[in-house]
Coordinates of C-alpha atoms and ligand atoms in Angstrom, one line a residue:
X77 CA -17.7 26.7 -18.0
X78 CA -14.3 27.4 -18.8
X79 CA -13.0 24.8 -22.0
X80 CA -9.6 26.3 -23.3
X81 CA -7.1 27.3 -22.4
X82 CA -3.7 29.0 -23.8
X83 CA -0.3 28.9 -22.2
X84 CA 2.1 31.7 -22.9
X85 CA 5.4 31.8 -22.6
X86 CA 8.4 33.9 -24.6
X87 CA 9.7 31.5 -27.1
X88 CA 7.0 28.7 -27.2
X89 CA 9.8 26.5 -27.1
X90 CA 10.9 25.4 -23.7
X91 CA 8.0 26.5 -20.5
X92 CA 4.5 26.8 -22.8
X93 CA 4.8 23.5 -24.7
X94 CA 5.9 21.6 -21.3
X95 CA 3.0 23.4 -19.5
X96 CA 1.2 22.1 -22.7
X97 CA 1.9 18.6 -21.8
X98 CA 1.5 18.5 -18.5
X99 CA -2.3 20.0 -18.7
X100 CA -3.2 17.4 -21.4
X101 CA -1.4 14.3 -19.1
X102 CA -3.9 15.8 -16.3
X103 CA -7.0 16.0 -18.1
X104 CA -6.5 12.7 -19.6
X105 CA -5.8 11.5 -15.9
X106 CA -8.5 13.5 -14.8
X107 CA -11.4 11.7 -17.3
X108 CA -12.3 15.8 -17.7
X109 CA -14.8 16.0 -20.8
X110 CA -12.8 17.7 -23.6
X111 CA -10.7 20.9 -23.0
X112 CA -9.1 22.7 -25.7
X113 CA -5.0 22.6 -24.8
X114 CA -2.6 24.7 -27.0
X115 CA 0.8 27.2 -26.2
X116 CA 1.7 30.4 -28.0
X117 CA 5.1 33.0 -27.9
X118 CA 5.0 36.3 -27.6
X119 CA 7.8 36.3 -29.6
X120 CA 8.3 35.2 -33.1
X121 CA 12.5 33.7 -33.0
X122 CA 11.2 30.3 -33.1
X123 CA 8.0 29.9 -35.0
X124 CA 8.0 26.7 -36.6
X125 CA 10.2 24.7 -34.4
X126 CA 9.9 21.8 -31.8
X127 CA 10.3 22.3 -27.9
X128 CA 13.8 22.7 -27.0
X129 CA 15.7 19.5 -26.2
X130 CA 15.8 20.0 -22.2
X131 CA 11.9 20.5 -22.5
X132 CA 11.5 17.2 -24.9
X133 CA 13.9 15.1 -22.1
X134 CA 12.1 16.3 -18.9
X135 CA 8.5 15.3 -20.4
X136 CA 9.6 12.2 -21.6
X137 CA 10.9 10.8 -18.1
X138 CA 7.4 11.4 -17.2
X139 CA 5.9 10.2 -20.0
X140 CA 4.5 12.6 -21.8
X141 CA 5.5 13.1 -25.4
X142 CA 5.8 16.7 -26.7
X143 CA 7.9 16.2 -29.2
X144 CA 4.8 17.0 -32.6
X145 CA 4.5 20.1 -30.6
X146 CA 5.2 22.9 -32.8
X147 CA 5.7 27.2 -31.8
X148 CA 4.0 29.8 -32.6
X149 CA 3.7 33.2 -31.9
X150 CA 0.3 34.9 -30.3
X151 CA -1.7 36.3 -31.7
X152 CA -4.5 38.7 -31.6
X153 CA -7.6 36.5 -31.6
X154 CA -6.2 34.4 -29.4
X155 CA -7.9 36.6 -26.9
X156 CA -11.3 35.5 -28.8
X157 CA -10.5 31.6 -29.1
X158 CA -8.8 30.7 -25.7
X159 CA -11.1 31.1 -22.5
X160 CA -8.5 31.0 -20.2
X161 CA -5.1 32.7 -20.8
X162 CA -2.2 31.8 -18.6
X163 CA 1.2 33.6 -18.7
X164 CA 4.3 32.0 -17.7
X165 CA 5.9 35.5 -16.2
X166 CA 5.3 39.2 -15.8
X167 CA 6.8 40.2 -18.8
X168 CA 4.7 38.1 -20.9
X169 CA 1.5 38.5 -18.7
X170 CA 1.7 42.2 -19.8
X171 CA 2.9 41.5 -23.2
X172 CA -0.6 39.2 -23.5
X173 CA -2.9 42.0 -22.4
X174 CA -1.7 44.2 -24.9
X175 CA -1.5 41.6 -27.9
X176 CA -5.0 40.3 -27.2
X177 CA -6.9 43.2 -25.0
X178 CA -7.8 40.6 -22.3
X179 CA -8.0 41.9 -18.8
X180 CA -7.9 38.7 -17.2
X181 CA -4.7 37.2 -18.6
X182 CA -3.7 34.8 -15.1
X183 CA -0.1 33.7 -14.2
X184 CA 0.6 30.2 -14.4
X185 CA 2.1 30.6 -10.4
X186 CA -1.2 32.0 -9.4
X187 CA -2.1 28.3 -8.9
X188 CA 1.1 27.1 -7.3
X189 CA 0.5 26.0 -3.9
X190 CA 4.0 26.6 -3.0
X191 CA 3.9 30.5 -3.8
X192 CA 3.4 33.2 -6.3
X193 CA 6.3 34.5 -9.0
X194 CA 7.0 34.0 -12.0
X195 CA 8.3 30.1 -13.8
X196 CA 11.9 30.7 -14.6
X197 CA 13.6 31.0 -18.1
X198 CA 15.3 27.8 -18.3
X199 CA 16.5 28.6 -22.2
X200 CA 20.2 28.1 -22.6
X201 CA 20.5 26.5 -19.1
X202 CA 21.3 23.4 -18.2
X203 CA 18.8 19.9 -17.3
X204 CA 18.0 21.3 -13.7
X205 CA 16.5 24.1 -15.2
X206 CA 13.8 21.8 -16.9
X207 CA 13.3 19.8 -14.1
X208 CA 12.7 23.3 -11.8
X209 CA 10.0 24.3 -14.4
X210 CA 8.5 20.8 -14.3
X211 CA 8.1 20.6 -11.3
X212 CA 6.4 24.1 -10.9
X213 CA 3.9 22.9 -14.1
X214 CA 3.1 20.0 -12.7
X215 CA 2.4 21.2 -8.9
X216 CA 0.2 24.2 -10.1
X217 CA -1.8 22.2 -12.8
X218 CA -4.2 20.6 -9.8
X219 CA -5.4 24.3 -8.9
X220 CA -5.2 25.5 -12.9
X221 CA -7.8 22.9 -13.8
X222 CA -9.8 23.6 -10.5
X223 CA -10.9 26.6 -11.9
X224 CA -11.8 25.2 -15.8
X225 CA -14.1 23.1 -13.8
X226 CA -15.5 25.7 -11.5
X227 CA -15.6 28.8 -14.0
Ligands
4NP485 P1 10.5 30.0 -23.4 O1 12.1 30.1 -23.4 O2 9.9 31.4 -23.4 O3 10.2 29.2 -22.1 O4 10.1 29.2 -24.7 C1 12.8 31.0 -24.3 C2 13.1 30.5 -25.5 C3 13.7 31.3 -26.4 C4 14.1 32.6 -26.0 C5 13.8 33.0 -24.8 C6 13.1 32.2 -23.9 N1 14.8 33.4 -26.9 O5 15.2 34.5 -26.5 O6 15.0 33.1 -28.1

């Protein structure tokens, strides 16, 4: 049985913390036994500091708090720590495999019901940019946790 998992994003600022949240808000909805929940960068520009703003606003109108949350970057024993690895794009799904040798790094839109891509960049846009991202998270977590269960 599957009981981690890592979300990846660029920046570990604005779509891996949110994704972050919104897994924790599901499991504790969920009553799922414990599941270890954390989110990494493939990029180091913003180790150290809280979700962006736009990420911190959008959780909090649901009620999640992600605001303790702090980034930092990937690293290579992630690939030893984390059983499931989910990338928030292409760019950092490739970016994953090479930082940690996993083969089976997933997409986070793999378990969108609504169709495959990748969750759009919302850094430097404006508030519907969050709430887009949201939205995708929180859709795709059902499936995502589907197969910590089943695994
Ligand atoms: P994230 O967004 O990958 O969803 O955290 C970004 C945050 C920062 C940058 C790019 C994307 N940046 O280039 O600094």
């Amino acid at each position: 049985m599957q009981r981690s998992v890592l979300f990846i994003c660029l920046g570990n600022i604005c779509r891996s913390p949110l994704a972050q949240g919104i897994c924790e808000a599901h499991l504790a909805r969920r009553g799922a036994g414990h599941v270890a929940v954390d989110s990494a960068g493939t990029g180091a520009w913003h180790v150290g500091e809280a979700p962006d703003p736009g990420s911190v606003r959008i959780a909090a109108r649901h009620g999640i708090d992600i605001s303790h949350q702090r980034a930092r970057q990937l690293r290579a024993d992630d690939g030893d720590r984390f059983d499931l690895l989910v990338a928030m794009d292409a760019s950092n799904l490739v970016n994953t495999r090479r930082a940690t040798g996993r083969d089976d790094v997933v997409l986070l839109r793999d378990f969108d019901p609504r169709g495959r891509g990748d969750v759009p960049d919302p850094w430097g846009g404006g508030g519907d940019g969050f709430a887009e991202v949201y939205a995708i998270l929180d859709r795709s977590m059902p499936a995502l946790l589907d197969r910590l269960d089943d695994a």
